[in-house]
CSV table of C-alpha atoms in Angstrom, one decimal:
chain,number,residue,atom,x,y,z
W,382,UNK,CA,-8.8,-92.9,53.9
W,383,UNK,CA,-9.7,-91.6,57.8
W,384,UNK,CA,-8.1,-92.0,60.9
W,385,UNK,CA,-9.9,-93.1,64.2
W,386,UNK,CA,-8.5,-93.3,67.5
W,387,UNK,CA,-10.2,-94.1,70.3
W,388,UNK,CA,-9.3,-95.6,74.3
W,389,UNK,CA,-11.1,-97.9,76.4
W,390,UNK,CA,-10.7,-97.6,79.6
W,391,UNK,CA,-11.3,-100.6,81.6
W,392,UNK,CA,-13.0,-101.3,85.0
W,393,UNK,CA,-11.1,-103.8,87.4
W,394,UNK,CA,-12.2,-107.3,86.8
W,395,UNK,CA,-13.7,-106.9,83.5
W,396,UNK,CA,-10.5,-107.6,81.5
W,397,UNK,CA,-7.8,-110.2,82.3
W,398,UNK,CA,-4.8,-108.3,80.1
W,399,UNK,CA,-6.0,-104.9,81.3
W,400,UNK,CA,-5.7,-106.1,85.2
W,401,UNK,CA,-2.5,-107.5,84.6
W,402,UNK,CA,-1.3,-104.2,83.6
W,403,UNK,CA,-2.3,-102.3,85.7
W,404,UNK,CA,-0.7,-104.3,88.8
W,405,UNK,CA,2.7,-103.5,86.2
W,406,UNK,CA,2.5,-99.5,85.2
W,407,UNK,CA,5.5,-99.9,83.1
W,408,UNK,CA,4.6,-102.7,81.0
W,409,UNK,CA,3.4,-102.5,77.7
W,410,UNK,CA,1.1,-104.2,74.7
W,411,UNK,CA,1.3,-103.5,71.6
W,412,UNK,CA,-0.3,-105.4,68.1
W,413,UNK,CA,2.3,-106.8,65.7
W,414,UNK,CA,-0.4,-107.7,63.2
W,415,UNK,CA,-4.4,-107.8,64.1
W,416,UNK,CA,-6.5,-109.5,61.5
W,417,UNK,CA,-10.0,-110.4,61.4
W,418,UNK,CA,-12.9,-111.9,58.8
W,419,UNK,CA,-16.4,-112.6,59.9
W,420,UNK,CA,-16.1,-115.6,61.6
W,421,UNK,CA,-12.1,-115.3,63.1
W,422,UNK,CA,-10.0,-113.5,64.3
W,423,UNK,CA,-6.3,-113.7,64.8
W,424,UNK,CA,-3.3,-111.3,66.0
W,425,UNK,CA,1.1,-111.0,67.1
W,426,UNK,CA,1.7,-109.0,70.1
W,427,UNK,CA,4.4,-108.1,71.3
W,428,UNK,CA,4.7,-106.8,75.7
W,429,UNK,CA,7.6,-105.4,77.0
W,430,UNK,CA,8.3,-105.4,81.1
W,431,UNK,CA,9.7,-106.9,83.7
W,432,UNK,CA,9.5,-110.5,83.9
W,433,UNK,CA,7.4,-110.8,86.5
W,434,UNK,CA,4.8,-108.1,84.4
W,435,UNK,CA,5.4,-110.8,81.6
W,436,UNK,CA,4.3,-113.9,83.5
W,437,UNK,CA,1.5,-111.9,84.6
W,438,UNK,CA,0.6,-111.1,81.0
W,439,UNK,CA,1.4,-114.6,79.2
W,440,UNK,CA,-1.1,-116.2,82.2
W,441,UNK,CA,-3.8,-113.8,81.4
W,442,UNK,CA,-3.6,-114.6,77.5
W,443,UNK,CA,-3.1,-118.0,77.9
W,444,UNK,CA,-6.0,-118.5,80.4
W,445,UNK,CA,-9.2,-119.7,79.0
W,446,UNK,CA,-11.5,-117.9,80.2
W,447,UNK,CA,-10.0,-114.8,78.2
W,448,UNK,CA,-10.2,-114.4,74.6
W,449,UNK,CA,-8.3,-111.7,72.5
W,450,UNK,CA,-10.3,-108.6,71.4
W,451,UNK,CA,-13.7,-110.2,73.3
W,452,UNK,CA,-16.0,-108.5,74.6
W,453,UNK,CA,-18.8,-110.5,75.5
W,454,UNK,CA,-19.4,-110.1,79.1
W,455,UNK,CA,-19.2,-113.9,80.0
W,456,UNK,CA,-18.0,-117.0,78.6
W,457,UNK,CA,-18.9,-116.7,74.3
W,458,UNK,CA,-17.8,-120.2,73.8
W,459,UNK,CA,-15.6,-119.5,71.3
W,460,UNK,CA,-12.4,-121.8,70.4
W,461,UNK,CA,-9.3,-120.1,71.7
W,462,UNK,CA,-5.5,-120.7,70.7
W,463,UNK,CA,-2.2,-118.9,72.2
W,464,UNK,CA,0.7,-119.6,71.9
W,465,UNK,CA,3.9,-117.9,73.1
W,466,UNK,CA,6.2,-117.3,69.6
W,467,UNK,CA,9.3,-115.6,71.4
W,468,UNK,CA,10.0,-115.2,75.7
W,469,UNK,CA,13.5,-113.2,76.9
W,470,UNK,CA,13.7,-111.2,80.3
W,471,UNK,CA,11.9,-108.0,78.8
W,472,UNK,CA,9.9,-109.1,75.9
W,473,UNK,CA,7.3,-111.4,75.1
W,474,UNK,CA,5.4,-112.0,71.5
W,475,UNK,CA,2.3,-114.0,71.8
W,476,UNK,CA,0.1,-115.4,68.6
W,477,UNK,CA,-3.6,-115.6,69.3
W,478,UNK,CA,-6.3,-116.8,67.2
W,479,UNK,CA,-10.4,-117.5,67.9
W,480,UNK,CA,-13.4,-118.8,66.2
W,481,UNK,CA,-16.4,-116.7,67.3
W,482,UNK,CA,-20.1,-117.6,67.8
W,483,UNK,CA,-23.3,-115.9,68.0
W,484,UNK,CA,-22.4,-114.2,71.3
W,485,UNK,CA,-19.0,-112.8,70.4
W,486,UNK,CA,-18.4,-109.3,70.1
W,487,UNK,CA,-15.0,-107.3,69.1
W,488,UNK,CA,-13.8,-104.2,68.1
W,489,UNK,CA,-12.7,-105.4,64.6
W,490,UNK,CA,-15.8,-107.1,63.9
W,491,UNK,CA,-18.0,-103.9,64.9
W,492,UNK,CA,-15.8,-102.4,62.6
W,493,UNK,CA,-16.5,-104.7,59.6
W,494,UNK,CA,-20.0,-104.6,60.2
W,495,UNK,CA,-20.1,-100.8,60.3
W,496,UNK,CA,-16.7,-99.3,58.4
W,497,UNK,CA,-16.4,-102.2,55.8
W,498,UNK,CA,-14.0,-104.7,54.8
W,499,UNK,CA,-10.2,-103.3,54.9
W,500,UNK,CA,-9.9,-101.7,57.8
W,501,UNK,CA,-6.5,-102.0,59.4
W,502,UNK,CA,-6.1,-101.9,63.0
W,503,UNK,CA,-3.6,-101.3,66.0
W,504,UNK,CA,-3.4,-101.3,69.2
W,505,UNK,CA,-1.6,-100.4,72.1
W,506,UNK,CA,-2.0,-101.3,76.1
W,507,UNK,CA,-1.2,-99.8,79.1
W,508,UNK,CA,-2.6,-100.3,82.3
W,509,UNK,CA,-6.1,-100.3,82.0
W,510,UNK,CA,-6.0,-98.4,78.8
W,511,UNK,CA,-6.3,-99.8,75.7
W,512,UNK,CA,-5.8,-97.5,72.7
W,513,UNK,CA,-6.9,-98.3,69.2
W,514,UNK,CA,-5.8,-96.9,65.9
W,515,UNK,CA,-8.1,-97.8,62.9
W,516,UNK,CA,-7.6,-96.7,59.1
W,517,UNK,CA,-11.2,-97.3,57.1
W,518,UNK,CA,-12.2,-96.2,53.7
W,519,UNK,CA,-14.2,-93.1,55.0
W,520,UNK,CA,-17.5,-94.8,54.0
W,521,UNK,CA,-19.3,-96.5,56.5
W,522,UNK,CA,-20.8,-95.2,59.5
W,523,UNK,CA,-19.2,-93.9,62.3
W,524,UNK,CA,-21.8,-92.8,64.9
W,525,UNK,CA,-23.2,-96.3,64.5
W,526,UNK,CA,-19.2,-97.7,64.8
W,527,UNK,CA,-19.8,-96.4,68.1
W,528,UNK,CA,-23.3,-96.8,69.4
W,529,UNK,CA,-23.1,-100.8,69.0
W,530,UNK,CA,-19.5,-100.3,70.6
W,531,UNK,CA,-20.7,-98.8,73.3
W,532,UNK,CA,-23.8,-101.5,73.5
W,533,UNK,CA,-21.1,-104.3,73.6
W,534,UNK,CA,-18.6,-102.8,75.9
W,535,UNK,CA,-21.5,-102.0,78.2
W,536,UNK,CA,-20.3,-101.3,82.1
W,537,UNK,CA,-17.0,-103.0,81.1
W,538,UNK,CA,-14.9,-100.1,79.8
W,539,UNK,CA,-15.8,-96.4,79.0
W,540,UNK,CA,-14.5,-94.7,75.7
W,541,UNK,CA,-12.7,-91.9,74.9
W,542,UNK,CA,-12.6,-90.5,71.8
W,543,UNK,CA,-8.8,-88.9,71.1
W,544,UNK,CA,-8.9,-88.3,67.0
W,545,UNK,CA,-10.1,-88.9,63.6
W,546,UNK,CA,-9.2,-86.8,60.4
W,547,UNK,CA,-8.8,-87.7,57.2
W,548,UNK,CA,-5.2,-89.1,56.9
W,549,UNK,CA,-3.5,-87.1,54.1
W,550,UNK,CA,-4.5,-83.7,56.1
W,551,UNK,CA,-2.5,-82.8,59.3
W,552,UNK,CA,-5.0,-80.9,61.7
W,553,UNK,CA,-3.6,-77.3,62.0
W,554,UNK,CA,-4.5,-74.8,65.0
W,555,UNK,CA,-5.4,-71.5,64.4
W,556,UNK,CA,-1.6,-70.8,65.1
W,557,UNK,CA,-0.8,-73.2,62.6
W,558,UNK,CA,1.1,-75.6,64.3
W,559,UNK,CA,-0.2,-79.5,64.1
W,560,UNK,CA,-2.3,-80.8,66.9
W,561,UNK,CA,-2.1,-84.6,67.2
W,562,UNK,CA,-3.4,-84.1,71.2
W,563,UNK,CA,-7.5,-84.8,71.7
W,564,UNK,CA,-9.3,-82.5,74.4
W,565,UNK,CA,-8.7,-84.3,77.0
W,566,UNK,CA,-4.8,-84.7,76.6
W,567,UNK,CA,-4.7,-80.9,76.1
W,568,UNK,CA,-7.2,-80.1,78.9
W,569,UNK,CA,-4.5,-82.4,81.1
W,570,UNK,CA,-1.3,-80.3,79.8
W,571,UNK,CA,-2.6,-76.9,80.3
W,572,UNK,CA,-3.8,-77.8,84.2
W,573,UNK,CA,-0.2,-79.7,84.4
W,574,UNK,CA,1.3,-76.8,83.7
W,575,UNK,CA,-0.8,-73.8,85.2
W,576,UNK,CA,-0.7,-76.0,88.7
W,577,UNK,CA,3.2,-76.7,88.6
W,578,UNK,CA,3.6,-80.0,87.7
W,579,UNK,CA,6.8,-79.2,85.5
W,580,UNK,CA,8.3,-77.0,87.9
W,581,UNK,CA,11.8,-77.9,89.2
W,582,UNK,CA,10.6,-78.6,92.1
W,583,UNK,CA,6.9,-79.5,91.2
W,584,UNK,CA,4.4,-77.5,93.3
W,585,UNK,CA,1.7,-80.8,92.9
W,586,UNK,CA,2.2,-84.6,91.9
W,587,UNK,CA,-0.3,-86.7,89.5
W,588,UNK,CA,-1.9,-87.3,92.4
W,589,UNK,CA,-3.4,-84.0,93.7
W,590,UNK,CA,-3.5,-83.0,89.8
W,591,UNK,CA,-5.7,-85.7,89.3
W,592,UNK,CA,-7.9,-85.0,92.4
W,593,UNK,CA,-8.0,-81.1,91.0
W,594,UNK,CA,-9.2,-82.4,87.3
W,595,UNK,CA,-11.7,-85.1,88.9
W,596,UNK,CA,-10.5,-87.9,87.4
W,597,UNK,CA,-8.6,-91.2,88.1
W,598,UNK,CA,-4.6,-91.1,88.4
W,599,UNK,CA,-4.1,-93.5,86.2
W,600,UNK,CA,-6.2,-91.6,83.9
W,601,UNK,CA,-4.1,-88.8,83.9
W,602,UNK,CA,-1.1,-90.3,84.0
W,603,UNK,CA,-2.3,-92.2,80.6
W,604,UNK,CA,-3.2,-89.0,79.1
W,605,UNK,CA,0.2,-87.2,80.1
W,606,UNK,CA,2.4,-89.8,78.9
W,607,UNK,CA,0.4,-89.9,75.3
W,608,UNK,CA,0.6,-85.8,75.1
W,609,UNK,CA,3.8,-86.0,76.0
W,610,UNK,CA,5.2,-88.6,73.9
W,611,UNK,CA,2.8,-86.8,70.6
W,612,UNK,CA,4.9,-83.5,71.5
W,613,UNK,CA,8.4,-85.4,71.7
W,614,UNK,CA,8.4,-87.0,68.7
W,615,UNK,CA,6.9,-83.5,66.8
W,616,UNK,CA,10.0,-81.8,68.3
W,617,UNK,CA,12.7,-84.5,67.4
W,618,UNK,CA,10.6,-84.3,63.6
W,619,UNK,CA,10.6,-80.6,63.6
W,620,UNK,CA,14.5,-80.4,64.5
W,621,UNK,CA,15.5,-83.2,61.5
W,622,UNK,CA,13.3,-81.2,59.1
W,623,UNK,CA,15.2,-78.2,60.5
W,624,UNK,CA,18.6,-79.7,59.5
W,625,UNK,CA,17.7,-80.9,56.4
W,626,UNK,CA,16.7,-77.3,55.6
W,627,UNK,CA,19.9,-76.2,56.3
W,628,UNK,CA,21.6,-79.2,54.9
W,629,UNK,CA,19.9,-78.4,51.3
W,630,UNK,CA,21.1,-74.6,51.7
């Protein structure tokens, strides 16, 4: 089985969900269950934020012009259903299902046409980032995976590649350590560091680092948050594995 993870990075006005978040930077999407056959496709998602970020979110899902995972340009056509399964002040889970037509495109279904049946998916939003997570049998055809991605998402969105590998190998360094970051999260952690953006006080703030690496703040920001929640969760994992060492001695 292989790994592939991959962002889009969307351009104001292009998708409702992905505006929504970005007027809410702490607010968050992410897939319960994402399902899709040749002619459907249906998902649970469940957003965390403020209330106000979750009105914002539950109007964009619920309005009709949008239609989960779509990425036709304009209006497809295609039959829509939301509905909201569970609302509290900081949560909200939302079921969506549509029936595409000629004109609708999706991630999932570029993936069935290219990587085969089985592939399972998830997702994760945040601002106007929307990261996908796919596990495929390793057989179909990547390059094209992404050439009619790119086709569909068109002036819309632009991609960022952040890993694949096969999923029972953990990519080593040359030091030997794991490496879950992509080039661009790495590229974002060294300049954070050599320009003083973890010094106590910092000598810069997201801001001028983003202007030194030529690229958006939200960008960056995105791309700090990933590395740095990647290298939390490998320390916490290192220091259980650590115990239990000791534990068994």
């Amino acid at each position: 089985m292989r790994e592939l993870v991959f962002a889009l990075e969307y351009e104001p006005g292009c998708n409702e969900v992905a505006d929504a978040l970005a007027d809410h930077p702490n607010a968050r999407v992410r897939s319960l269950s994402l399902h899709a056959t040749a002619e459907r496709l249906w998902r649970v998602d469940h957003a965390t934020g403020t209330p106000e970020a979750l009105d914002a979110i539950e109007d964009a899902f619920l309005d009709g012009d949008y239609y989960a995972d779509c990425l036709a340009t304009e209006n497809c056509g295609a039959t829509q259903t939301t509905r909201v399964l569970d609302r509290a002040d900081n949560r909200l889970v939302l079921y969506s299902d549509w029936e595409r037509t000629p004109t609708c495109a999706s991630v999932p279904h570029i993936a069935r046409d290219h990587l085969g049946d089985g592939v399972l998916f998830e997702t994760r939003h945040e601002g106007r980032h929307y990261t996908w997570r796919l596990i495929h049998s390793g057989d179909g055809d990547v390059a094209a995976f992404f050439d009619a991605l790119e086709t569909a998402v068109g002036d819309c969105a632009q991609m960022e590649m952040l890993r694949t590998a096969d999923t029972t190998t953990v990519t080593r360094e040359n030091d030997g350590t794991p490496s879950g970051l992509s080039p661009t999260q790495e590229a974002a952690l060294q300049a954070a560091v050599e320009h003083g953006y973890y010094e106590s006080p910092r000598e810069t703030d997201v801001g001028g680092l983003a202007g030194h690496l030529d690229v958006p703040r939200s960008t960056l920001t995105y791309r700090l948050r990933r590395a740095e929640e990647y290298l939390a969760k490998q320390y916490v994992a290192g220091e259980r594995v650590a115990e239990e060492r000791l534990t068994s001695h």
